[in-house]
Short mmCIF file of C-alpha atoms in Angstrom, two decimals:
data_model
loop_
_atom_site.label_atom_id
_atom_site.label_comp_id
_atom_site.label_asym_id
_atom_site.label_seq_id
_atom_site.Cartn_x
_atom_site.Cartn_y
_atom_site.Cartn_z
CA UNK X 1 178.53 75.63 212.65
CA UNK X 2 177.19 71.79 212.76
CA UNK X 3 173.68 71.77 212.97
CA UNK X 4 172.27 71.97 216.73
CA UNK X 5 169.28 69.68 217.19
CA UNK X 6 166.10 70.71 219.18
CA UNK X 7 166.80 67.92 221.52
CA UNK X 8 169.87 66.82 222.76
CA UNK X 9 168.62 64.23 224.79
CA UNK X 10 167.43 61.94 221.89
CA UNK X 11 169.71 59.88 219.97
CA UNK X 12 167.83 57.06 219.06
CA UNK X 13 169.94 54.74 216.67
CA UNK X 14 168.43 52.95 213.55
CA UNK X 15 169.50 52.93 209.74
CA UNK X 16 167.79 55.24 207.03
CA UNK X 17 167.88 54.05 203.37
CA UNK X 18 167.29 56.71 201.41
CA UNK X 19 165.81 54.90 198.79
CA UNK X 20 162.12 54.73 196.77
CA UNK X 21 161.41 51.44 199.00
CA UNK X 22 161.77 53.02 202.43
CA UNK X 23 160.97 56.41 201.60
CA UNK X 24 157.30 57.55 199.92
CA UNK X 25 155.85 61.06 200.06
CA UNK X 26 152.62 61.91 198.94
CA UNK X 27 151.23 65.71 198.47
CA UNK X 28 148.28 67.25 200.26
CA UNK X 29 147.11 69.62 197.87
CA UNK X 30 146.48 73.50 199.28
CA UNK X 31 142.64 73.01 197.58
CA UNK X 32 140.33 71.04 196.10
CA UNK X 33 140.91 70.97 191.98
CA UNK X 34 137.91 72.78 190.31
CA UNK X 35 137.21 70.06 187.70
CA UNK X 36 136.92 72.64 185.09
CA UNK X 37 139.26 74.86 183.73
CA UNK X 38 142.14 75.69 181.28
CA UNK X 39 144.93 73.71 183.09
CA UNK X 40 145.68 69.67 183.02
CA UNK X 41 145.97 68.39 186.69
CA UNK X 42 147.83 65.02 186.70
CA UNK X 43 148.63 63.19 189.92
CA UNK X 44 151.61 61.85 188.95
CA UNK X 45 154.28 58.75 190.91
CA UNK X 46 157.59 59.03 190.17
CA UNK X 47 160.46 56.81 191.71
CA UNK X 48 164.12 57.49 190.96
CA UNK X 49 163.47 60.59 189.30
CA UNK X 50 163.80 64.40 190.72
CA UNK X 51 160.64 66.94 189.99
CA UNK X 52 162.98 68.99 187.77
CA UNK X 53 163.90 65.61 185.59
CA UNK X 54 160.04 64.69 185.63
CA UNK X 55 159.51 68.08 184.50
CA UNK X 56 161.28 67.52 181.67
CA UNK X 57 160.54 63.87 180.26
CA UNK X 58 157.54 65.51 180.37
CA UNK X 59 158.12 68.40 178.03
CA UNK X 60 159.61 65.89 175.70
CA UNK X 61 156.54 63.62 175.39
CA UNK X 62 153.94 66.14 175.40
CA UNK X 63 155.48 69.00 173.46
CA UNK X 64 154.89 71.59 175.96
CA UNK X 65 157.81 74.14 177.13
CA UNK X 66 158.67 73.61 180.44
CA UNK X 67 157.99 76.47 181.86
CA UNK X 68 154.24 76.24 180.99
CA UNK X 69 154.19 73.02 183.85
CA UNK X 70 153.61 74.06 187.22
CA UNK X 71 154.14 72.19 189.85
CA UNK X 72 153.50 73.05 194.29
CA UNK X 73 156.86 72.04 195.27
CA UNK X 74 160.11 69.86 194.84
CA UNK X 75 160.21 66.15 195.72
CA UNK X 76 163.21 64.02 196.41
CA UNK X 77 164.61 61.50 193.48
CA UNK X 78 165.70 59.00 195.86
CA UNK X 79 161.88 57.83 196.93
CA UNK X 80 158.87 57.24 195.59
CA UNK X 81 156.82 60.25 194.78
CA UNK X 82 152.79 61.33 194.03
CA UNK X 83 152.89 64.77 193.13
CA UNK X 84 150.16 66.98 191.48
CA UNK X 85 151.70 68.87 188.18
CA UNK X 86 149.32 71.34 186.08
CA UNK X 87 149.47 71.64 182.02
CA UNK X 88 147.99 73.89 179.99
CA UNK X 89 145.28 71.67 178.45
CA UNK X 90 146.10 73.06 174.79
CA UNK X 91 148.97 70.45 174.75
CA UNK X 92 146.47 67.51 175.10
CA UNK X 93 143.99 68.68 172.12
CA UNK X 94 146.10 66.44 169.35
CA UNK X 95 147.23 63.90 172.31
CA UNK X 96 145.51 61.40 174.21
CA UNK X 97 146.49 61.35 177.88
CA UNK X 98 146.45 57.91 178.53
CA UNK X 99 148.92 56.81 175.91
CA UNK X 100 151.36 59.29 176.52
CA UNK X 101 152.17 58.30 179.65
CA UNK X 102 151.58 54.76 178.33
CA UNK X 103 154.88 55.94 176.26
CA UNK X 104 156.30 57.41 179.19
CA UNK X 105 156.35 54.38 181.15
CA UNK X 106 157.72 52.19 178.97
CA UNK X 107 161.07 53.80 179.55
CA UNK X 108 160.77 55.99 182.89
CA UNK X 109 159.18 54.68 186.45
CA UNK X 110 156.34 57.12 186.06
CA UNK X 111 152.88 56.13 186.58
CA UNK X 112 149.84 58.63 186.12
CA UNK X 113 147.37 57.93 189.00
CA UNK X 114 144.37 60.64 188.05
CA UNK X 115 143.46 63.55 186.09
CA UNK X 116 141.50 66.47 186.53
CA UNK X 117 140.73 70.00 185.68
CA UNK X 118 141.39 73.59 187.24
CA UNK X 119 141.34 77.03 186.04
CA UNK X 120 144.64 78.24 186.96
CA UNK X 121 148.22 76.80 187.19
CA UNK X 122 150.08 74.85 190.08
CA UNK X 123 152.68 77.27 191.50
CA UNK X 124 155.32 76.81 194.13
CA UNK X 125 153.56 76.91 197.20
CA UNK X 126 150.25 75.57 196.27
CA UNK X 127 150.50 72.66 198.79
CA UNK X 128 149.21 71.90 202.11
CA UNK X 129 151.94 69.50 203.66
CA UNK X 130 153.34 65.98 202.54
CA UNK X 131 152.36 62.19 203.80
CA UNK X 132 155.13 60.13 204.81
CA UNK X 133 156.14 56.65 205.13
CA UNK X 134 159.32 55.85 206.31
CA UNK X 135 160.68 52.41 206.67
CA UNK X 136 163.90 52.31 209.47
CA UNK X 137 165.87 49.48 209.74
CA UNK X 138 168.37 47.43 212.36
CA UNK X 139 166.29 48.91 215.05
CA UNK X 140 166.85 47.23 218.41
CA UNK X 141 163.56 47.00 220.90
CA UNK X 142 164.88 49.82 223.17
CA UNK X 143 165.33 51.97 220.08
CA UNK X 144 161.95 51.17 219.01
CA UNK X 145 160.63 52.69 222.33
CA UNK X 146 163.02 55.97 221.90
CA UNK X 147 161.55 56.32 218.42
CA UNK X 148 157.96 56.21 219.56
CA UNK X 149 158.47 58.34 222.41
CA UNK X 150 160.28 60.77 219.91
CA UNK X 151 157.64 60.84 217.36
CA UNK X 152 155.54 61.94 220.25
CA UNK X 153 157.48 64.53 221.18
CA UNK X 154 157.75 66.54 217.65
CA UNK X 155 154.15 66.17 217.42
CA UNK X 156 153.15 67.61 220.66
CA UNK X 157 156.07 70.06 220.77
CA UNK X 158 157.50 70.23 217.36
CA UNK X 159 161.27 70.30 215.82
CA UNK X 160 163.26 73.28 214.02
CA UNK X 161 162.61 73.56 210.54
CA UNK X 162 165.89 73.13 208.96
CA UNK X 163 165.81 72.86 205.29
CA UNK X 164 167.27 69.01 204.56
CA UNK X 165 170.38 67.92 202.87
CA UNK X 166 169.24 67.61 199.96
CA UNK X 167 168.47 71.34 199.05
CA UNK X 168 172.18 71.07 198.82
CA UNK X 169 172.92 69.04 196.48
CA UNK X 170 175.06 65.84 196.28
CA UNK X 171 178.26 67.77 197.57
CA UNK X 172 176.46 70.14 200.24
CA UNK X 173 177.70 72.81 198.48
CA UNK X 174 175.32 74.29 196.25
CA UNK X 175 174.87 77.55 198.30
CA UNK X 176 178.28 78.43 197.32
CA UNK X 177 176.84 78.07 193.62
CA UNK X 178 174.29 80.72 194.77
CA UNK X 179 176.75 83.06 196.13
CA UNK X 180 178.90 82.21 192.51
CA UNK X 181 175.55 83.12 191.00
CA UNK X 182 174.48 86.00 192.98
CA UNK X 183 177.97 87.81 192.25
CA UNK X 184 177.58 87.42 188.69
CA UNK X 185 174.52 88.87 188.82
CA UNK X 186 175.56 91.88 190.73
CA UNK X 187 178.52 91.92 187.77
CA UNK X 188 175.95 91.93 184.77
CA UNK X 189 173.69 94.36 186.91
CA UNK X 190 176.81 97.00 186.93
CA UNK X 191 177.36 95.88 183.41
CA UNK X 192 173.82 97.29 182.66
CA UNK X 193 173.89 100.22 184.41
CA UNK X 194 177.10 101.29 182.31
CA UNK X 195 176.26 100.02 178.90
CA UNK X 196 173.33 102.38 179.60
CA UNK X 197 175.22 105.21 180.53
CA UNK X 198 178.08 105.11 178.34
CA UNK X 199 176.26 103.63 175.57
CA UNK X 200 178.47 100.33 175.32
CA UNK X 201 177.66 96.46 175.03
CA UNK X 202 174.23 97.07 173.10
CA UNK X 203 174.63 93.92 170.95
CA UNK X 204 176.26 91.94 173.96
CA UNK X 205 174.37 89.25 176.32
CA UNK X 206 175.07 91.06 179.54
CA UNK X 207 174.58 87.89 181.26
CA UNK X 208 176.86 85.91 179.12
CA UNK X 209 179.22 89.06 179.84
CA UNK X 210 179.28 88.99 183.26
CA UNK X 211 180.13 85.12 183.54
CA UNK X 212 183.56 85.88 181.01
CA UNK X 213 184.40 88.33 183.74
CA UNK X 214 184.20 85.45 186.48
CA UNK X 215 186.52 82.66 187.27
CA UNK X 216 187.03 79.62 184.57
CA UNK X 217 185.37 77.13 187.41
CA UNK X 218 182.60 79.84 188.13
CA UNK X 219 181.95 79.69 184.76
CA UNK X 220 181.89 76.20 183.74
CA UNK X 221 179.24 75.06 187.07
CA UNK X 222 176.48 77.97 186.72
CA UNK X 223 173.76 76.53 184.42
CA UNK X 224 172.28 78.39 182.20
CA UNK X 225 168.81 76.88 182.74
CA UNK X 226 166.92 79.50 184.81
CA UNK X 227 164.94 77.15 186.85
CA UNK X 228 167.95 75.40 187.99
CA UNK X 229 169.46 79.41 188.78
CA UNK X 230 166.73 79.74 190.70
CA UNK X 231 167.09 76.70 192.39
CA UNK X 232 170.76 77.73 193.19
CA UNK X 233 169.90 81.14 194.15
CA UNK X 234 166.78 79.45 196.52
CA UNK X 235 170.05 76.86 198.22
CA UNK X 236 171.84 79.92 199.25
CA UNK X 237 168.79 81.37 200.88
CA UNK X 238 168.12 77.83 202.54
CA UNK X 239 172.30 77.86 203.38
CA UNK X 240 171.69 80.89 205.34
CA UNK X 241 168.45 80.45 207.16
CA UNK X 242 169.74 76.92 208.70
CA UNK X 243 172.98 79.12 209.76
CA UNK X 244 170.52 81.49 211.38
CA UNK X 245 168.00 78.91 213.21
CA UNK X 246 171.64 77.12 214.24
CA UNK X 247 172.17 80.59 216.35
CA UNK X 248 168.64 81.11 217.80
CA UNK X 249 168.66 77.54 219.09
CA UNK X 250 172.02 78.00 220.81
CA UNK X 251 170.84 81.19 222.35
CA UNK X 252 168.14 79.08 223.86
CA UNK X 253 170.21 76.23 225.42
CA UNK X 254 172.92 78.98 226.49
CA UNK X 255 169.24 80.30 228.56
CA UNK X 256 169.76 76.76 230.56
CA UNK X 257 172.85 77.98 232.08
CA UNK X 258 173.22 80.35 234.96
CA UNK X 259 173.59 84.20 234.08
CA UNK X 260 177.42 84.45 234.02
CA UNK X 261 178.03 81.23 231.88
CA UNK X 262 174.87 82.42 229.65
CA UNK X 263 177.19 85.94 229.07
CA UNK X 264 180.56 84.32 228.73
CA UNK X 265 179.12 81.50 226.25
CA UNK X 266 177.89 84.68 223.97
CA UNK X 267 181.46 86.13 224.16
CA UNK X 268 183.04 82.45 223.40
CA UNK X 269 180.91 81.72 220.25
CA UNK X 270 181.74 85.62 219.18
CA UNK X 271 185.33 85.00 219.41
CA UNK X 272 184.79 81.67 217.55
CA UNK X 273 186.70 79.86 220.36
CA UNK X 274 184.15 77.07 220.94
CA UNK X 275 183.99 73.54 219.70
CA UNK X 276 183.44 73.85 216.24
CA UNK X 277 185.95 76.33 215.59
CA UNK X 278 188.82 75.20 212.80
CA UNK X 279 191.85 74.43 214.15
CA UNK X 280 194.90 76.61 213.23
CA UNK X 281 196.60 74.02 210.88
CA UNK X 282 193.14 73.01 209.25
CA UNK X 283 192.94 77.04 208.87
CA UNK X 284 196.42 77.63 207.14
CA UNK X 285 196.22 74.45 204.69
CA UNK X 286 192.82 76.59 203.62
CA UNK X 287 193.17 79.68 201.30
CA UNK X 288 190.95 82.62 201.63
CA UNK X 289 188.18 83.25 199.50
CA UNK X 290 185.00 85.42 199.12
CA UNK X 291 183.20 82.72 200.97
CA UNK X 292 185.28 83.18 204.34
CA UNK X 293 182.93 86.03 205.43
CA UNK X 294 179.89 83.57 205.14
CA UNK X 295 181.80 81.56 208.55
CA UNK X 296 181.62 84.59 210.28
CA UNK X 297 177.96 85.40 210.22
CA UNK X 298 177.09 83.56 213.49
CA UNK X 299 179.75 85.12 215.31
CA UNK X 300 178.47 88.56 214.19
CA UNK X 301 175.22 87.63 215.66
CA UNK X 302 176.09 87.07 218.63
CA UNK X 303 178.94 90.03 218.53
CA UNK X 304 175.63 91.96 217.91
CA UNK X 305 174.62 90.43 221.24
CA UNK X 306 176.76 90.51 223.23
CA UNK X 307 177.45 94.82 222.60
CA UNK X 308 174.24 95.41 224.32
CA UNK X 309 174.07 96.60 228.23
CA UNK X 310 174.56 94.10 230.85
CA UNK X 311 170.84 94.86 232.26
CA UNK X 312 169.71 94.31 228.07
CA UNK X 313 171.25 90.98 228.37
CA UNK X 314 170.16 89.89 231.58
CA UNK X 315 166.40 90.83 230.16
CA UNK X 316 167.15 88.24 227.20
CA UNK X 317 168.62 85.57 230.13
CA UNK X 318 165.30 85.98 231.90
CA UNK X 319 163.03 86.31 229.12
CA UNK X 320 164.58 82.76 227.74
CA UNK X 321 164.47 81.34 231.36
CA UNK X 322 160.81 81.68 231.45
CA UNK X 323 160.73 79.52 228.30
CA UNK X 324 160.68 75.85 227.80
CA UNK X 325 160.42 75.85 224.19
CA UNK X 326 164.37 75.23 222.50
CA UNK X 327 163.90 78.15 220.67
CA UNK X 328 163.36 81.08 222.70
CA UNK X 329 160.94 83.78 221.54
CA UNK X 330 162.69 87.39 221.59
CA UNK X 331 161.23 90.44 220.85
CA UNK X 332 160.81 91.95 217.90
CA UNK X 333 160.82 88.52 216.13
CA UNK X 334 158.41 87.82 212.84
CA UNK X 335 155.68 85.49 213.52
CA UNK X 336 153.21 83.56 211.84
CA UNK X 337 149.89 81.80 212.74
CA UNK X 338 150.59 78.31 212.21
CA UNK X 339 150.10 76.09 210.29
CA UNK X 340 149.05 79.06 207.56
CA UNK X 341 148.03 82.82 208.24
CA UNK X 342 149.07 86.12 208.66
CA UNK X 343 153.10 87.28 209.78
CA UNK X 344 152.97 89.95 212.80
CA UNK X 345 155.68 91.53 214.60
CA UNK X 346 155.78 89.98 218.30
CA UNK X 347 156.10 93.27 219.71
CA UNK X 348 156.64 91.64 223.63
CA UNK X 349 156.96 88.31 225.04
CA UNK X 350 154.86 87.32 227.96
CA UNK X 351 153.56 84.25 229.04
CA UNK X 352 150.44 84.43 226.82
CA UNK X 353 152.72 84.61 223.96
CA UNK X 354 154.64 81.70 225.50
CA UNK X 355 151.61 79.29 225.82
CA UNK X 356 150.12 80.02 222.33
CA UNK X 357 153.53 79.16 220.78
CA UNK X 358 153.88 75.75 222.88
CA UNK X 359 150.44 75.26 221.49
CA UNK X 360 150.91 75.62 218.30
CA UNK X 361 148.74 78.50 217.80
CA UNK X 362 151.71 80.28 215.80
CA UNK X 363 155.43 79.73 215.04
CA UNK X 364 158.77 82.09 214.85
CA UNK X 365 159.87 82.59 210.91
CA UNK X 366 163.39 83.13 209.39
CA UNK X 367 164.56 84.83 206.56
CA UNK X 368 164.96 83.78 203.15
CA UNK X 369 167.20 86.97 202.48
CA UNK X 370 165.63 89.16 199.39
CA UNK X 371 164.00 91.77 197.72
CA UNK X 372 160.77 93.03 199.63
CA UNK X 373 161.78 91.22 202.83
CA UNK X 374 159.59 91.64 205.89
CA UNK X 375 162.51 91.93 208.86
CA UNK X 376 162.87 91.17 212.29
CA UNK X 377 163.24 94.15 214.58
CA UNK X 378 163.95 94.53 218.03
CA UNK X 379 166.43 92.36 219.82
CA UNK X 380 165.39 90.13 217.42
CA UNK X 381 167.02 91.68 214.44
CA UNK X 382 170.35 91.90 216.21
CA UNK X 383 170.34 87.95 215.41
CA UNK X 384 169.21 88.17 211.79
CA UNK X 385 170.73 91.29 210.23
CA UNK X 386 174.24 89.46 209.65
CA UNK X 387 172.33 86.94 207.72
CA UNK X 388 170.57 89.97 205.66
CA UNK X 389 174.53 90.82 204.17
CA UNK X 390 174.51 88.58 201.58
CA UNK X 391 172.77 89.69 199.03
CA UNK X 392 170.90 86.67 197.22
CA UNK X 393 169.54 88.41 194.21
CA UNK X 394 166.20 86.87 194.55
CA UNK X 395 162.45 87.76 195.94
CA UNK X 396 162.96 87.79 199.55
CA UNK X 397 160.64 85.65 201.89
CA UNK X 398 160.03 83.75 205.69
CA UNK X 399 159.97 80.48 206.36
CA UNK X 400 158.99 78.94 209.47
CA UNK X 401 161.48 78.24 212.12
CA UNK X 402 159.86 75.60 214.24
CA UNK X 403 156.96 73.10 213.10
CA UNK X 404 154.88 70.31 214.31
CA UNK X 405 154.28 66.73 212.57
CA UNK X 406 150.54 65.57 212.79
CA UNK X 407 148.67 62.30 212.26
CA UNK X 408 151.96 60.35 213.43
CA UNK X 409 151.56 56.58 213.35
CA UNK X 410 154.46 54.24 214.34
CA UNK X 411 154.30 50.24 214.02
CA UNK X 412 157.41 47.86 214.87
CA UNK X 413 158.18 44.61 213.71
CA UNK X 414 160.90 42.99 215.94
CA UNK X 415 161.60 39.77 214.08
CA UNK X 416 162.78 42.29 211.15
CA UNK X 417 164.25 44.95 213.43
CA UNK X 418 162.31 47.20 211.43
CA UNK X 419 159.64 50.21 212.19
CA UNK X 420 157.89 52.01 209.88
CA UNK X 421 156.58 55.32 210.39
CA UNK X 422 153.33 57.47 209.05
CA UNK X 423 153.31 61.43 209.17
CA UNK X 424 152.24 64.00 207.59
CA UNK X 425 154.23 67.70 207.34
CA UNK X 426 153.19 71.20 206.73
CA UNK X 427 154.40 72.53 202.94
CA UNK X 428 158.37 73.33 203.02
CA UNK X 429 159.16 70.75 205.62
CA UNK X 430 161.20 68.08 205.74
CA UNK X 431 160.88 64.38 206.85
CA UNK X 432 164.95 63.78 206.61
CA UNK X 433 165.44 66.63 208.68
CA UNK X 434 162.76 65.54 211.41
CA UNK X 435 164.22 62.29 211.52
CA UNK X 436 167.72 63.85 212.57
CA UNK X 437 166.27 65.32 215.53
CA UNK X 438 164.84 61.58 216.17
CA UNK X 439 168.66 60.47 215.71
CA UNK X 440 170.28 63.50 217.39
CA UNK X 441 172.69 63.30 214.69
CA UNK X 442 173.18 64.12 210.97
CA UNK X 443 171.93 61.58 208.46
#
């Protein structure tokens, strides 16, 4: 399904470079760094580089595995960077810190701003939000006024959280990689379970195993670097939530229509006869493959729908008419307080529920399908468990559906038809994806 945006009314029109001049993001650390400890913290600006490539010059020049650098989250290569990393300090003892990355520079745009100390590592996750500043160009004076006006809007009433483009790599395709991935691990996990049985394989890498038993291509385009597995395994997750949120935000503009077009839109987008369905000739040029099923997961949500009782459904129809939110609360759906707290179960949804959430008091999450997953119940769950088939063979999370931008500054220069834009994001989010929902259009 093409990706619905929160607001169909805005389409402001201006060109994105997505380059280290017109695109800088700098991390808001989740605490304040000790000063003491047994880890390295080095603010570190990159440009042209991704985390996982700074990751490694790094292991190169300091002599430290990779695996022993921590860092809070991923930043794009095509801007300019600050990012906090952590290094065990053990690595610096025959090294001086200054002319390493004195080295570094000299062949790599990396710049080390400051260093500190803290007692434990930097892990995924350690991070507050992200500053932005985004430069747009060719923007007319009327677009400059939709772009304000916009900015406003997903500050005081936020945007869905859709994980950007680039979680999917240069193709868009890297979930498929995951699902590649995800099958061979099932393979070398039924590989173990008989070598143990039967006694078999002992001296044989299961893993290596399991990807002979694959497809030549399969086999060829699944690293073996586990951080970059991970990553794969983390795009299918992301592949799958955006599919989700794509449903739940339909659901709430089919609550715009009147009760009978609200029921037969349901039974349209479960038959797969609406707009973005594949034509029948683009359909038999395609073969089939294990990755048809994934198409069908939004029609199974709303096939889940649209099987309850006519008096069930015209509950939901009321329950979203009473909303003016895009994305409609339903029961049984996972919450969190927002911007950081603890996930409940919104057992009911009433209009105190309503006005905390258009507050931003707390948000909706999604899943990002794994092991010890907390899941939606309710009605709610009859949107997600389609999305819970795939099995992504990794630790199973939420991620908020719906978020705010804060601290959002916007300044125009009309002889340059250019504006540039401050903001700041919580953790996970991104600025590409906000400033689709600006453009009402894909970047």
């Amino acid at each position: 399904m093409p990706k619905i945006f929160s607001y169909p009314n805005l389409s402001a029109d201006f060109h994105f470079a997505h380059s280290p001049r017109d695109f800088v993001v700098s991390e808001i650390p989740l605490y304040e760094f000790s000063g003491s400890g047994e880890h390295q913290i080095l603010q570190i600006r990159k440009k042209g580089l991704s985390t996982f490539e700074l990751v490694k010059i790094l292991s190169s020049y300091i002599a430290c595995p990779a695996k022993s650098i921590g860092y809070a989250g991923l930043k794009d290569k095509n801007a300019t960077t600050t990012q906090y990393l952590s290094i065990p300090k053990i690595y610096f003892k025959q090294k001086d810190i200054q002319s390493c990355f004195e080295a570094i520079s000299k062949q790599y745009d990396i710049k080390l701003l400051s260093t500190t100390l803290h007692n434990n590592k930097i892990k995924i996750g350690h991070l507050k939000g992200n500053r932005f500043f985004i430069r747009l160009k060719k923007v007319t004076p009327i677009n400059a006024k939709k772009i304000e006006s916009s900015l406003k809007i997903m500050q005081n009433f936020g945007f869905a959280n859709f994980f950007g483009f680039q979680r999917f790599g240069l193709g868009g395709d890297n979930y498929k990689l995951g699902f590649d991935l995800a099958n061979v691990d099932l393979t070398r996990g039924s590989l173990a379970r008989e070598s143990f049985e039967n006694g078999d394989l002992k001296g044989e890498d299961l893993n290596d195993f399991a990807l002979k038993s694959c497809k030549p291509k399969i086999q060829t385009k699944i690293p073996k670097n586990k951080k970059m597995r991970d990553f794969l395994r983390s795009s299918l997750q992301s592949y799958l939530f955006n599919e989700w949120l794509c449903v739940r935000l339909l659901l709430g503009r089919f609550g715009e229509f009147g009760f009978g077009e609200f029921i037969e839109a349901i039974r349209e987008v479960k038959e797969r006869k609406h707009i973005w369905q594949k034509s029948k000739e683009q359909e038999s040029k395609e073969q089939s493959s294990e990755l048809d099923f994934l198409d069908t997961l939004q029609n199974k949500a709303f096939a889940n729908l649209f099987s309850l009782s006519r008096q069930n459904l015209r509950e939901i129809y009321e329950n979203l008419q009473n909303q003016k939110m895009p994305f409609g609360l339903l029961n049984g759906d996972i919450c969190c307080h927002y911007p950081y707290g603890r996930f409940f179960v919104l057992e009911g949804v009433d209009s105190k529920q309503i006005d905390r959430f258009q507050a931003g008091e707390f948000a909706p999450t999604g899943a990002l399908n794994g092991e010890n997953l907390k899941q939606a119940t309710g009605i709610a769950s009859l949107l997600e468990s389609p999305f819970l088939e795939v099995d992504c063979r990794s630790g199973g999370s939420r991620r908020y559906a719906w978020v705010w931008a804060s601290e959002c500054e916007s300044s125009y220069k009309e002889s340059k038809a250019q504006m540039e834009l401050h903001f700041s994001l919580p953790s996970g989010a991104y600025a590409t994806t906000m400033l689709e929902q600006i453009a009402g259009k894909e970047l």
